[in-house]
Amino acid sequence: MDELLARALLLDEPVVPHDIVPGAPCRAPGAGQRDGTSAMAARDLRTLCETVLAHTTPDSLQDFVTEHLPEPPGARVLGCVLQLADAEDSARSWWQYAAGAGDDLASYCLYLQHLVLGDAEAAAWWREQTKIGTRPAPEFLLAVPDPGVPTAYDASFPTVLRALTHLDRTATPRTELVDAVMHYVPGAVALGYVDNPDFELPLPGPDFAEHMSILLAAASAAGAWMTPPPLHPTSPRLPRRPREPS
């Protein structure tokens, strides 16, 4: 062994193909383009997670397979919560669980997440699993009402995400439900890793379903309290103004 090591030669500038370690910094041709793709995917993934949470309803989180596991739509939401909380590994586990049950949005999240990591092969695989289009698809208008109106538009999923990314979302505060879930889930999953170190899926504690039910009930009550009451059907109405003669 000593003789073999003595004969070993270390190159001053070894040539290592950059694709061996996806996402590693390198100076190979096309690296700048890959960095741009990763940054764009990161923005799209954050926008998608924020949009999922903005449209989360209590119905999507109240169903559980067991007291540990939510239904796939709830798992997708929890994955988005963990992604925004910088717990990428836990988010990936929940998305894989949801995607295995046929959740297309979870598969799309995995596609974007692997693009962020620079893992092109895994991203391509998840792209094939989702039925959501991953590339822009311009459509041409049959009739153009104005010469200044573009003759084509793009309503594909990636383009919509890019449009949402450029919109100012600061004027849209998070709902009580999203705030409650964002505060509870990361800590519950962290404790799940401690209690179940042998499981790849971050299982929360046995009282996870009960805590989620309490949060949903509290959030629903807060939302109902903040919503103004509807007008009574018998409320008096102002008389119509008389019509002026022609």
Coordinates of C-alpha atoms in Angstrom, one line a residue:
M1 CA 0.0 0.0 0.0
D2 CA 2.9 2.4 0.8
E3 CA 4.5 1.7 -2.6
L4 CA 1.2 2.4 -4.4
L5 CA 0.7 5.7 -2.5
A6 CA 4.3 6.7 -3.2
R7 CA 3.7 6.2 -6.9
A8 CA 0.4 8.2 -6.9
L9 CA 0.4 11.5 -8.8
L10 CA -1.8 14.4 -8.0
L11 CA -2.5 16.8 -10.9
D12 CA -2.1 20.5 -10.4
E13 CA -5.2 21.3 -12.4
P14 CA -7.4 18.2 -12.5
V15 CA -10.2 18.1 -15.1
V16 CA -13.4 17.3 -13.3
P17 CA -16.7 17.2 -15.3
H18 CA -19.0 19.7 -13.6
D19 CA -22.1 17.5 -13.9
I20 CA -20.7 15.0 -11.4
V21 CA -21.7 17.4 -8.6
P22 CA -24.9 19.2 -9.7
G23 CA -25.0 22.7 -8.4
A24 CA -21.3 22.9 -7.5
P25 CA -19.6 26.2 -8.5
C26 CA -17.6 25.7 -11.7
R27 CA -16.2 27.7 -14.6
A28 CA -17.3 25.3 -17.3
P29 CA -19.2 26.7 -20.4
G30 CA -22.9 27.2 -19.7
A31 CA -22.4 27.6 -15.9
G32 CA -23.7 31.2 -15.9
Q33 CA -26.8 30.0 -17.7
R34 CA -27.4 27.3 -15.1
D35 CA -27.0 29.8 -12.3
G36 CA -29.6 32.0 -14.0
T37 CA -31.9 29.1 -14.3
S38 CA -31.5 28.3 -10.6
A39 CA -32.2 31.8 -9.6
M40 CA -35.3 32.0 -11.8
A41 CA -36.5 28.7 -10.4
A42 CA -36.0 29.9 -6.8
R43 CA -38.2 33.0 -7.5
D44 CA -40.8 30.8 -9.2
L45 CA -40.9 28.4 -6.3
R46 CA -41.3 31.1 -3.7
T47 CA -44.1 32.7 -5.7
L48 CA -45.8 29.3 -6.1
C49 CA -45.5 28.5 -2.4
E50 CA -46.9 32.0 -1.4
T51 CA -49.7 31.6 -3.9
V52 CA -50.6 28.1 -2.5
L53 CA -50.7 29.5 1.0
A54 CA -52.7 32.6 0.0
H55 CA -55.5 30.2 -1.4
T56 CA -55.4 27.7 1.5
T57 CA -58.7 27.0 3.1
P58 CA -59.6 25.1 6.3
D59 CA -61.1 22.3 4.2
S60 CA -57.7 21.6 2.6
L61 CA -56.0 21.0 6.0
Q62 CA -58.7 19.3 8.1
D63 CA -58.6 15.8 6.6
F64 CA -56.0 13.4 7.9
V65 CA -55.0 9.8 6.8
T66 CA -53.8 9.2 10.3
E67 CA -53.1 11.5 13.2
H68 CA -49.6 12.1 11.8
L69 CA -50.4 12.3 8.1
P70 CA -52.6 14.8 6.3
E71 CA -54.3 14.1 3.0
P72 CA -52.1 14.9 -0.1
P73 CA -53.5 18.5 -0.6
G74 CA -52.6 19.3 3.0
A75 CA -49.2 17.7 2.6
R76 CA -48.6 20.0 -0.4
V77 CA -49.5 23.0 1.8
L78 CA -47.2 21.9 4.6
G79 CA -44.4 21.5 2.1
C80 CA -44.9 25.1 1.0
V81 CA -44.8 26.2 4.6
L82 CA -41.6 24.4 5.2
Q83 CA -40.0 25.7 2.0
L84 CA -40.7 29.3 3.0
A85 CA -39.3 28.5 6.4
D86 CA -36.0 27.4 4.8
A87 CA -36.6 23.7 5.7
E88 CA -36.1 22.4 2.1
D89 CA -35.5 18.8 3.1
S90 CA -38.7 18.6 5.1
A91 CA -40.6 20.3 2.3
R92 CA -39.3 17.8 -0.2
S93 CA -40.5 14.9 1.9
W94 CA -44.0 16.3 2.1
W95 CA -44.1 17.1 -1.6
Q96 CA -42.9 13.6 -2.5
Y97 CA -45.6 12.1 -0.3
A98 CA -48.3 14.3 -2.0
A99 CA -46.8 13.7 -5.5
G100 CA -46.9 10.0 -5.0
A101 CA -50.7 10.3 -4.6
G102 CA -50.9 12.2 -7.9
D103 CA -50.8 15.8 -6.7
D104 CA -49.5 17.7 -9.8
L105 CA -48.7 20.9 -7.9
A106 CA -46.5 19.0 -5.5
S107 CA -44.6 17.4 -8.5
Y108 CA -44.2 20.9 -10.0
C109 CA -42.8 22.2 -6.7
L110 CA -40.3 19.3 -6.7
Y111 CA -39.4 20.1 -10.3
L112 CA -38.6 23.7 -9.3
Q113 CA -36.8 22.8 -6.2
H114 CA -34.4 20.4 -8.0
L115 CA -33.8 23.2 -10.6
V116 CA -32.8 25.4 -7.7
L117 CA -30.4 22.8 -6.4
G118 CA -28.9 22.4 -9.9
D119 CA -30.0 18.7 -10.1
A120 CA -31.1 18.7 -13.8
E121 CA -31.8 15.0 -14.0
A122 CA -34.1 14.9 -11.0
A123 CA -35.9 18.1 -12.2
A124 CA -36.5 16.5 -15.6
W125 CA -37.9 13.4 -13.9
W126 CA -40.4 15.4 -11.8
R127 CA -41.2 17.5 -14.9
E128 CA -42.4 14.2 -16.6
Q129 CA -44.5 13.3 -13.5
T130 CA -46.6 16.5 -13.5
K131 CA -49.4 17.2 -16.0
I132 CA -48.7 20.9 -15.6
G133 CA -46.9 22.4 -18.6
T134 CA -43.4 23.6 -17.6
R135 CA -42.6 25.7 -20.7
P136 CA -44.1 28.9 -22.1
A137 CA -46.8 28.3 -24.7
P138 CA -47.8 31.4 -26.6
E139 CA -51.3 31.4 -28.2
F140 CA -52.2 33.5 -31.2
L141 CA -55.4 35.6 -31.3
L142 CA -57.8 34.9 -34.0
A143 CA -58.9 38.5 -34.3
V144 CA -56.9 41.5 -33.2
P145 CA -59.3 44.4 -32.1
D146 CA -56.6 47.1 -32.3
P147 CA -53.4 47.3 -34.3
G148 CA -51.6 48.1 -31.1
V149 CA -52.7 44.9 -29.4
P150 CA -50.2 42.0 -29.5
T151 CA -51.2 39.2 -31.8
A152 CA -50.2 36.5 -29.3
Y153 CA -50.4 36.0 -25.5
D154 CA -49.0 33.4 -23.1
A155 CA -51.2 32.1 -20.3
S156 CA -49.0 29.1 -19.5
F157 CA -48.2 28.2 -15.9
P158 CA -44.6 29.3 -16.0
T159 CA -45.5 32.7 -17.5
V160 CA -48.3 33.2 -14.9
L161 CA -45.7 32.5 -12.1
R162 CA -43.3 35.1 -13.6
A163 CA -46.1 37.6 -13.8
L164 CA -47.1 37.0 -10.2
T165 CA -43.4 37.3 -9.2
H166 CA -43.3 40.9 -10.6
L167 CA -46.5 42.0 -9.0
D168 CA -46.4 43.9 -5.7
R169 CA -47.8 41.5 -3.1
T170 CA -46.9 43.6 -0.1
A171 CA -50.5 45.0 -0.1
T172 CA -52.0 41.6 0.4
P173 CA -51.5 40.6 4.1
R174 CA -51.4 36.9 5.1
T175 CA -54.6 35.5 6.5
E176 CA -55.1 34.3 10.0
L177 CA -55.0 30.7 8.8
V178 CA -51.7 31.1 7.0
D179 CA -50.1 32.9 10.0
A180 CA -51.2 30.1 12.4
V181 CA -49.9 27.3 10.2
M182 CA -46.6 29.1 9.5
H183 CA -46.0 29.5 13.3
Y184 CA -46.9 25.9 14.2
V185 CA -45.8 23.6 11.5
P186 CA -42.0 24.1 11.4
G187 CA -41.6 23.5 15.1
A188 CA -43.9 20.4 15.0
V189 CA -41.9 18.9 12.2
A190 CA -38.6 19.6 14.0
L191 CA -39.9 17.7 17.0
G192 CA -41.1 14.9 14.7
Y193 CA -37.5 14.4 13.5
V194 CA -36.3 14.0 17.1
D195 CA -39.1 11.6 18.0
N196 CA -38.8 9.5 14.7
P197 CA -35.1 9.6 13.6
D198 CA -35.5 6.5 11.5
F199 CA -38.3 7.9 9.2
E200 CA -37.4 9.9 6.1
L201 CA -40.8 11.6 6.2
P202 CA -40.8 14.2 9.0
L203 CA -43.7 12.9 11.0
P204 CA -45.1 15.4 13.5
G205 CA -46.3 14.3 17.0
P206 CA -49.4 12.2 17.6
D207 CA -51.4 15.3 18.5
F208 CA -50.7 17.0 15.2
A209 CA -54.2 16.5 13.8
E210 CA -55.7 17.9 17.1
H211 CA -53.5 20.9 17.1
M212 CA -54.3 21.6 13.4
S213 CA -58.0 21.4 14.2
I214 CA -57.6 23.9 17.0
L215 CA -55.7 26.3 14.8
L216 CA -58.2 26.0 12.0
A217 CA -61.1 26.6 14.3
A218 CA -59.4 29.6 15.8
A219 CA -58.5 31.0 12.4
S220 CA -62.1 30.5 11.1
A221 CA -63.5 32.2 14.2
A222 CA -61.1 35.2 13.7
G223 CA -62.0 35.4 10.0
A224 CA -65.7 35.4 10.9
W225 CA -65.2 38.1 13.5
M226 CA -63.3 40.3 11.0
T227 CA -66.0 39.8 8.2
P228 CA -68.7 42.5 8.2
P229 CA -72.2 41.1 8.6
P230 CA -74.3 40.9 5.4
L231 CA -77.1 43.3 4.8
H232 CA -80.4 42.2 6.2
P233 CA -82.8 41.2 3.4
T234 CA -85.5 43.5 4.8
S235 CA -83.3 46.5 5.0
P236 CA -85.0 49.7 3.7
R237 CA -83.8 50.9 0.4
L238 CA -83.5 54.4 -0.8
P239 CA -86.2 55.4 -3.3
R240 CA -85.1 55.7 -6.9
R241 CA -84.6 59.1 -8.3
P242 CA -87.4 60.3 -10.7
R243 CA -86.5 60.1 -14.3
E244 CA -85.9 63.4 -16.0
P245 CA -87.9 64.1 -19.2
S246 CA -86.1 63.6 -22.4

